[in-house]
PDB file of C-alpha atoms in Angstrom:
ATOM      1  CA  MET A   1       8.068 -13.032 -25.181  1.00 83.00           C
ATOM      2  CA  ARG A   2       7.595 -13.862 -21.533  1.00 93.00           C
ATOM      3  CA  ILE A   3       6.390 -11.411 -18.855  1.00 97.00           C
ATOM      4  CA  ARG A   4       9.018 -11.076 -16.140  1.00 97.00           C
ATOM      5  CA  VAL A   5       7.542 -10.987 -12.666  1.00 97.00           C
ATOM      6  CA  LEU A   6       8.919 -10.266  -9.198  1.00 97.00           C
ATOM      7  CA  LEU A   7       7.008 -11.417  -6.142  1.00 97.00           C
ATOM      8  CA  ALA A   8       7.212  -9.972  -2.571  1.00 96.00           C
ATOM      9  CA  ASP A   9       5.389 -11.306   0.477  1.00 94.00           C
ATOM     10  CA  ASP A  10       6.659 -11.803   4.074  1.00 92.00           C
ATOM     11  CA  GLU A  11       4.658 -15.030   4.376  1.00 91.00           C
ATOM     12  CA  LYS A  12       7.070 -17.479   2.856  1.00 89.00           C
ATOM     13  CA  LEU A  13       4.484 -20.228   2.301  1.00 90.00           C
ATOM     14  CA  ILE A  14       2.285 -17.928   0.246  1.00 89.00           C
ATOM     15  CA  LEU A  15       5.391 -16.583  -1.657  1.00 91.00           C
ATOM     16  CA  GLY A  16       6.513 -20.099  -2.569  1.00 92.00           C
ATOM     17  CA  ALA A  17       3.131 -21.357  -3.612  1.00 93.00           C
ATOM     18  CA  LEU A  18       2.387 -18.265  -5.639  1.00 93.00           C
ATOM     19  CA  SER A  19       5.782 -18.468  -7.371  1.00 94.00           C
ATOM     20  CA  ALA A  20       5.261 -22.109  -8.353  1.00 94.00           C
ATOM     21  CA  LEU A  21       1.733 -21.511  -9.639  1.00 94.00           C
ATOM     22  CA  LEU A  22       2.658 -18.461 -11.673  1.00 93.00           C
ATOM     23  CA  ALA A  23       5.765 -20.170 -13.045  1.00 90.00           C
ATOM     24  CA  ALA A  24       3.463 -22.826 -14.476  1.00 92.00           C
ATOM     25  CA  GLU A  25       1.890 -20.250 -16.746  1.00 93.00           C
ATOM     26  CA  GLY A  26       3.704 -20.449 -20.030  1.00 90.00           C
ATOM     27  CA  ASP A  27       4.045 -16.734 -20.661  1.00 95.00           C
ATOM     28  CA  LEU A  28       5.116 -15.742 -17.173  1.00 96.00           C
ATOM     29  CA  GLU A  29       8.619 -15.981 -15.684  1.00 95.00           C
ATOM     30  CA  VAL A  30       9.165 -15.375 -12.028  1.00 96.00           C
ATOM     31  CA  VAL A  31      12.577 -13.670 -11.992  1.00 96.00           C
ATOM     32  CA  GLY A  32      12.770 -12.929  -8.230  1.00 96.00           C
ATOM     33  CA  GLU A  33      11.219 -13.509  -4.864  1.00 96.00           C
ATOM     34  CA  ALA A  34      11.485 -11.284  -1.773  1.00 95.00           C
ATOM     35  CA  ALA A  35      10.317 -11.940   1.776  1.00 93.00           C
ATOM     36  CA  GLY A  36      10.250  -8.198   2.568  1.00 93.00           C
ATOM     37  CA  GLY A  37       9.804  -4.789   1.072  1.00 93.00           C
ATOM     38  CA  VAL A  38      13.404  -3.678   1.436  1.00 95.00           C
ATOM     39  CA  ARG A  39      14.634  -6.763  -0.495  1.00 95.00           C
ATOM     40  CA  ALA A  40      11.827  -6.349  -3.047  1.00 96.00           C
ATOM     41  CA  ALA A  41      12.992  -2.808  -3.830  1.00 95.00           C
ATOM     42  CA  GLU A  42      16.618  -3.911  -4.089  1.00 96.00           C
ATOM     43  CA  LEU A  43      15.734  -6.827  -6.470  1.00 96.00           C
ATOM     44  CA  ALA A  44      13.398  -4.748  -8.594  1.00 96.00           C
ATOM     45  CA  LYS A  45      16.038  -2.093  -9.141  1.00 95.00           C
ATOM     46  CA  LYS A  46      18.571  -4.830 -10.068  1.00 95.00           C
ATOM     47  CA  LEU A  47      16.394  -7.140 -12.191  1.00 96.00           C
ATOM     48  CA  VAL A  48      13.895  -4.512 -13.610  1.00 96.00           C
ATOM     49  CA  PRO A  49      10.937  -6.953 -14.017  1.00 97.00           C
ATOM     50  CA  ASP A  50       7.930  -6.018 -16.128  1.00 97.00           C
ATOM     51  CA  VAL A  51       5.570  -6.468 -13.180  1.00 97.00           C
ATOM     52  CA  CYS A  52       6.001  -6.524  -9.376  1.00 97.00           C
ATOM     53  CA  VAL A  53       3.394  -8.269  -7.254  1.00 97.00           C
ATOM     54  CA  LEU A  54       3.716  -6.834  -3.759  1.00 96.00           C
ATOM     55  CA  ASP A  55       2.063  -7.563  -0.396  1.00 94.00           C
ATOM     56  CA  LEU A  56       0.636  -4.331   0.989  1.00 92.00           C
ATOM     57  CA  SER A  57       1.761  -5.011   4.529  1.00 89.00           C
ATOM     58  CA  MET A  58       5.330  -6.219   5.145  1.00 90.00           C
ATOM     59  CA  PRO A  59       7.131  -5.589   8.492  1.00 84.00           C
ATOM     60  CA  ASP A  60      10.231  -3.804   7.103  1.00 89.00           C
ATOM     61  CA  LYS A  61       8.777  -1.849   4.177  1.00 90.00           C
ATOM     62  CA  GLY A  62       5.171  -2.005   2.937  1.00 90.00           C
ATOM     63  CA  GLY A  63       4.169  -2.383  -0.671  1.00 93.00           C
ATOM     64  CA  ILE A  64       3.125   1.261  -1.078  1.00 91.00           C
ATOM     65  CA  SER A  65       6.589   2.438   0.045  1.00 92.00           C
ATOM     66  CA  VAL A  66       8.235   0.068  -2.430  1.00 95.00           C
ATOM     67  CA  ILE A  67       6.036   1.430  -5.194  1.00 96.00           C
ATOM     68  CA  ARG A  68       7.076   4.999  -4.371  1.00 93.00           C
ATOM     69  CA  ASP A  69      10.713   3.976  -4.471  1.00 93.00           C
ATOM     70  CA  LEU A  70      10.303   2.355  -7.824  1.00 95.00           C
ATOM     71  CA  GLN A  71       8.454   5.239  -9.288  1.00 92.00           C
ATOM     72  CA  GLN A  72      11.655   7.226  -8.719  1.00 92.00           C
ATOM     73  CA  ALA A  73      14.189   4.561  -9.645  1.00 93.00           C
ATOM     74  CA  GLN A  74      12.493   2.390 -12.247  1.00 94.00           C
ATOM     75  CA  PRO A  75       9.218   3.928 -13.377  1.00 94.00           C
ATOM     76  CA  SER A  76       8.787   1.331 -16.202  1.00 95.00           C
ATOM     77  CA  ILE A  77       8.037  -1.341 -13.615  1.00 97.00           C
ATOM     78  CA  ARG A  78       4.317  -1.821 -13.090  1.00 97.00           C
ATOM     79  CA  CYS A  79       3.210  -2.893  -9.651  1.00 97.00           C
ATOM     80  CA  VAL A  80       0.192  -4.875  -8.453  1.00 97.00           C
ATOM     81  CA  VAL A  81      -0.680  -4.791  -4.709  1.00 95.00           C
ATOM     82  CA  VAL A  82      -2.097  -7.932  -3.136  1.00 93.00           C
ATOM     83  CA  THR A  83      -3.680  -7.550   0.285  1.00 90.00           C
ATOM     84  CA  SER A  84      -5.904  -8.849   2.964  1.00 85.00           C
ATOM     85  CA  HIS A  85      -6.601  -5.230   4.093  1.00 78.00           C
ATOM     86  CA  THR A  86      -9.780  -3.930   2.466  1.00 70.00           C
ATOM     87  CA  ALA A  87     -10.117  -0.536   4.087  1.00 69.00           C
ATOM     88  CA  PRO A  88     -10.815   2.104   1.402  1.00 69.00           C
ATOM     89  CA  GLY A  89      -7.802   4.279   2.311  1.00 75.00           C
ATOM     90  CA  TYR A  90      -5.391   1.560   1.354  1.00 82.00           C
ATOM     91  CA  LEU A  91      -6.633   1.451  -2.230  1.00 84.00           C
ATOM     92  CA  ALA A  92      -6.454   5.213  -2.496  1.00 79.00           C
ATOM     93  CA  SER A  93      -2.933   5.324  -1.115  1.00 82.00           C
ATOM     94  CA  ALA A  94      -1.747   2.556  -3.477  1.00 88.00           C
ATOM     95  CA  LEU A  95      -3.183   4.178  -6.537  1.00 87.00           C
ATOM     96  CA  SER A  96      -1.847   7.585  -5.524  1.00 85.00           C
ATOM     97  CA  ALA A  97       1.600   6.050  -5.163  1.00 90.00           C
ATOM     98  CA  GLY A  98       1.468   4.573  -8.660  1.00 94.00           C
ATOM     99  CA  ALA A  99       0.051   1.086  -8.377  1.00 95.00           C
ATOM    100  CA  TRP A 100      -1.376  -0.471 -11.565  1.00 96.00           C
ATOM    101  CA  GLY A 101      -3.421  -3.132  -9.778  1.00 95.00           C
ATOM    102  CA  PHE A 102      -4.989  -3.723  -6.369  1.00 94.00           C
ATOM    103  CA  VAL A 103      -6.449  -7.150  -5.525  1.00 93.00           C
ATOM    104  CA  PRO A 104      -7.404  -9.155  -2.409  1.00 91.00           C
ATOM    105  CA  LYS A 105      -5.407 -12.186  -1.255  1.00 90.00           C
ATOM    106  CA  THR A 106      -8.440 -14.288  -2.001  1.00 90.00           C
ATOM    107  CA  THR A 107      -7.602 -13.893  -5.719  1.00 92.00           C
ATOM    108  CA  SER A 108      -6.550 -17.218  -7.238  1.00 92.00           C
ATOM    109  CA  ALA A 109      -3.203 -17.620  -9.029  1.00 92.00           C
ATOM    110  CA  THR A 110      -5.071 -18.115 -12.356  1.00 93.00           C
ATOM    111  CA  GLU A 111      -6.926 -14.816 -11.846  1.00 95.00           C
ATOM    112  CA  LEU A 112      -3.739 -13.100 -10.801  1.00 96.00           C
ATOM    113  CA  ALA A 113      -2.000 -14.285 -13.950  1.00 96.00           C
ATOM    114  CA  VAL A 114      -4.737 -12.713 -15.991  1.00 96.00           C
ATOM    115  CA  ILE A 115      -4.403  -9.446 -14.112  1.00 97.00           C
ATOM    116  CA  ILE A 116      -0.600  -9.464 -14.559  1.00 97.00           C
ATOM    117  CA  ARG A 117      -1.121  -9.827 -18.333  1.00 97.00           C
ATOM    118  CA  LYS A 118      -3.639  -6.902 -18.334  1.00 97.00           C
ATOM    119  CA  VAL A 119      -1.297  -4.651 -16.360  1.00 97.00           C
ATOM    120  CA  HIS A 120       1.635  -5.605 -18.608  1.00 97.00           C
ATOM    121  CA  GLN A 121      -0.456  -4.549 -21.625  1.00 96.00           C
ATOM    122  CA  GLY A 122      -1.115  -1.177 -20.068  1.00 95.00           C
ATOM    123  CA  ALA A 123      -4.501  -1.646 -18.353  1.00 96.00           C
ATOM    124  CA  ARG A 124      -5.151  -0.865 -14.700  1.00 95.00           C
ATOM    125  CA  TYR A 125      -7.024  -3.346 -12.548  1.00 95.00           C
ATOM    126  CA  VAL A 126      -8.848  -2.767  -9.256  1.00 92.00           C
ATOM    127  CA  ASP A 127     -10.885  -5.486  -7.610  1.00 91.00           C
ATOM    128  CA  PRO A 128     -14.569  -4.470  -8.123  1.00 88.00           C
ATOM    129  CA  GLU A 129     -15.648  -5.110  -4.529  1.00 84.00           C
ATOM    130  CA  MET A 130     -12.744  -3.023  -3.209  1.00 80.00           C
ATOM    131  CA  ALA A 131     -13.581  -0.255  -5.716  1.00 79.00           C
ATOM    132  CA  ALA A 132     -17.243  -0.277  -4.521  1.00 76.00           C
ATOM    133  CA  LYS A 133     -16.109   0.094  -0.893  1.00 70.00           C
ATOM    134  CA  VAL A 134     -14.075   3.182  -1.756  1.00 67.00           C
ATOM    135  CA  ILE A 135     -16.977   4.793  -3.634  1.00 62.00           C
ATOM    136  CA  SER A 136     -19.407   4.150  -0.682  1.00 61.00           C
ATOM    137  CA  ALA A 137     -16.895   5.231   1.955  1.00 59.00           C
ATOM    138  CA  GLY A 138     -15.879   8.512   0.328  1.00 63.00           C
ATOM    139  CA  GLU A 139     -12.522  10.260   0.677  1.00 73.00           C
ATOM    140  CA  SER A 140     -10.746  11.039   3.923  1.00 80.00           C
ATOM    141  CA  PRO A 141     -11.862  14.392   5.361  1.00 87.00           C
ATOM    142  CA  LEU A 142      -8.406  15.033   6.614  1.00 88.00           C
ATOM    143  CA  THR A 143      -5.776  17.182   4.799  1.00 88.00           C
ATOM    144  CA  ARG A 144      -2.419  15.708   4.054  1.00 84.00           C
ATOM    145  CA  ARG A 145      -0.934  17.602   7.000  1.00 90.00           C
ATOM    146  CA  GLU A 146      -3.652  16.462   9.384  1.00 92.00           C
ATOM    147  CA  THR A 147      -3.092  12.929   8.276  1.00 88.00           C
ATOM    148  CA  ASP A 148       0.639  13.265   8.974  1.00 88.00           C
ATOM    149  CA  ILE A 149       0.059  14.800  12.419  1.00 92.00           C
ATOM    150  CA  LEU A 150      -2.473  12.017  13.329  1.00 91.00           C
ATOM    151  CA  ALA A 151      -0.063   9.319  12.142  1.00 87.00           C
ATOM    152  CA  LEU A 152       2.762  10.846  14.213  1.00 91.00           C
ATOM    153  CA  SER A 153       0.537  10.710  17.383  1.00 91.00           C
ATOM    154  CA  SER A 154      -1.113   7.356  16.766  1.00 87.00           C
ATOM    155  CA  ASP A 155       1.214   5.500  19.075  1.00 88.00           C
ATOM    156  CA  GLY A 156      -0.156   7.535  21.991  1.00 88.00           C
ATOM    157  CA  ALA A 157       3.004   9.607  22.462  1.00 91.00           C
ATOM    158  CA  PRO A 158       2.719  12.756  24.634  1.00 93.00           C
ATOM    159  CA  ILE A 159       1.851  16.023  22.879  1.00 94.00           C
ATOM    160  CA  ASP A 160       5.412  17.391  23.426  1.00 94.00           C
ATOM    161  CA  THR A 161       6.886  14.338  21.717  1.00 94.00           C
ATOM    162  CA  VAL A 162       4.449  14.611  18.797  1.00 92.00           C
ATOM    163  CA  ALA A 163       5.349  18.270  18.509  1.00 94.00           C
ATOM    164  CA  GLN A 164       9.009  17.452  18.277  1.00 93.00           C
ATOM    165  CA  ARG A 165       8.267  14.824  15.580  1.00 91.00           C
ATOM    166  CA  ALA A 166       6.203  17.262  13.556  1.00 91.00           C
ATOM    167  CA  VAL A 167       8.611  20.260  14.222  1.00 92.00           C
ATOM    168  CA  LEU A 168       5.636  22.230  15.507  1.00 93.00           C
ATOM    169  CA  SER A 169       4.759  23.858  18.880  1.00 94.00           C
ATOM    170  CA  PRO A 170       2.700  21.799  21.351  1.00 93.00           C
ATOM    171  CA  GLY A 171      -0.120  24.288  21.064  1.00 94.00           C
ATOM    172  CA  THR A 172      -0.282  23.958  17.284  1.00 95.00           C
ATOM    173  CA  VAL A 173      -0.296  20.174  17.589  1.00 94.00           C
ATOM    174  CA  ARG A 174      -3.197  20.341  20.104  1.00 94.00           C
ATOM    175  CA  ASN A 175      -5.163  22.515  17.688  1.00 95.00           C
ATOM    176  CA  TYR A 176      -4.508  20.075  14.837  1.00 95.00           C
ATOM    177  CA  LEU A 177      -5.554  17.097  16.916  1.00 95.00           C
ATOM    178  CA  SER A 178      -8.708  18.867  18.194  1.00 94.00           C
ATOM    179  CA  ARG A 179      -9.686  19.687  14.583  1.00 94.00           C
ATOM    180  CA  ILE A 180      -8.936  16.085  13.445  1.00 94.00           C
ATOM    181  CA  ALA A 181     -11.087  14.656  16.228  1.00 93.00           C
ATOM    182  CA  GLY A 182     -13.963  16.962  15.265  1.00 93.00           C
ATOM    183  CA  LYS A 183     -13.701  15.957  11.565  1.00 91.00           C
ATOM    184  CA  LEU A 184     -13.731  12.253  12.431  1.00 90.00           C
ATOM    185  CA  LYS A 185     -16.417  12.673  15.115  1.00 90.00           C
ATOM    186  CA  ALA A 186     -14.084  11.122  17.654  1.00 91.00           C
ATOM    187  CA  ALA A 187     -13.935  11.795  21.423  1.00 91.00           C
ATOM    188  CA  ASN A 188     -10.178  12.202  21.425  1.00 93.00           C
ATOM    189  CA  ARG A 189      -7.040  11.776  19.408  1.00 92.00           C
ATOM    190  CA  HIS A 190      -6.804   7.996  20.309  1.00 91.00           C
ATOM    191  CA  GLU A 191     -10.265   7.297  19.008  1.00 92.00           C
ATOM    192  CA  ALA A 192      -9.543   9.455  15.945  1.00 91.00           C
ATOM    193  CA  ALA A 193      -6.413   7.354  15.226  1.00 89.00           C
ATOM    194  CA  HIS A 194      -8.518   4.183  15.582  1.00 87.00           C
ATOM    195  CA  VAL A 195     -11.100   5.476  13.103  1.00 86.00           C
ATOM    196  CA  ALA A 196      -8.433   6.543  10.580  1.00 84.00           C
ATOM    197  CA  ARG A 197      -6.549   3.328  10.821  1.00 79.00           C
ATOM    198  CA  ARG A 198      -9.749   1.271  10.360  1.00 77.00           C
ATOM    199  CA  GLN A 199     -10.430   3.273   7.131  1.00 76.00           C
ATOM    200  CA  GLY A 200      -6.859   2.907   5.982  1.00 70.00           C
ATOM    201  CA  TRP A 201      -6.219   6.655   6.044  1.00 79.00           C
ATOM    202  CA  ILE A 202      -3.086   6.296   8.242  1.00 76.00           C
TER     203      ILE A 202
END
């Protein structure tokens, strides 16, 4: 019985090449290809593949958001995230969302085929180097709410705008951002956002 695979990547050259290489594996069948996260979620719900291989960063909807959608709609689908982003926070977010695998884009198609088989059999797979980075970096010092507030302010919007987005008073938002900057040892909220983004926390 062949393993049914859906692929999603906004880089069409990578998507096409990966599809052709995986299709050459006798026990894998590529049942769908999507050039974005929204389309990936739609196809996955319609086709119900065994395994989805998702790019972490896609312009319309990232791989982690797709996983969250599928956890609600089709929890039987096992998702593997493929990414060029190695910041520790991305791995933690992907696993928290329900990913079964997390690998760098430097992974060969042959290696990816092996990982897909492992995931299909019920084993989780995390690239060892990425796992080591997470262990050495530690967890984010921010609470979930602090992370949300920082993300809402990361585009440099005025405090009043951030307060409206968060449905909080401007004073409360200032207190949050001051506490966040202190935890991240940043001079201000802009530097704090930069630090958090570099670590993959927002």
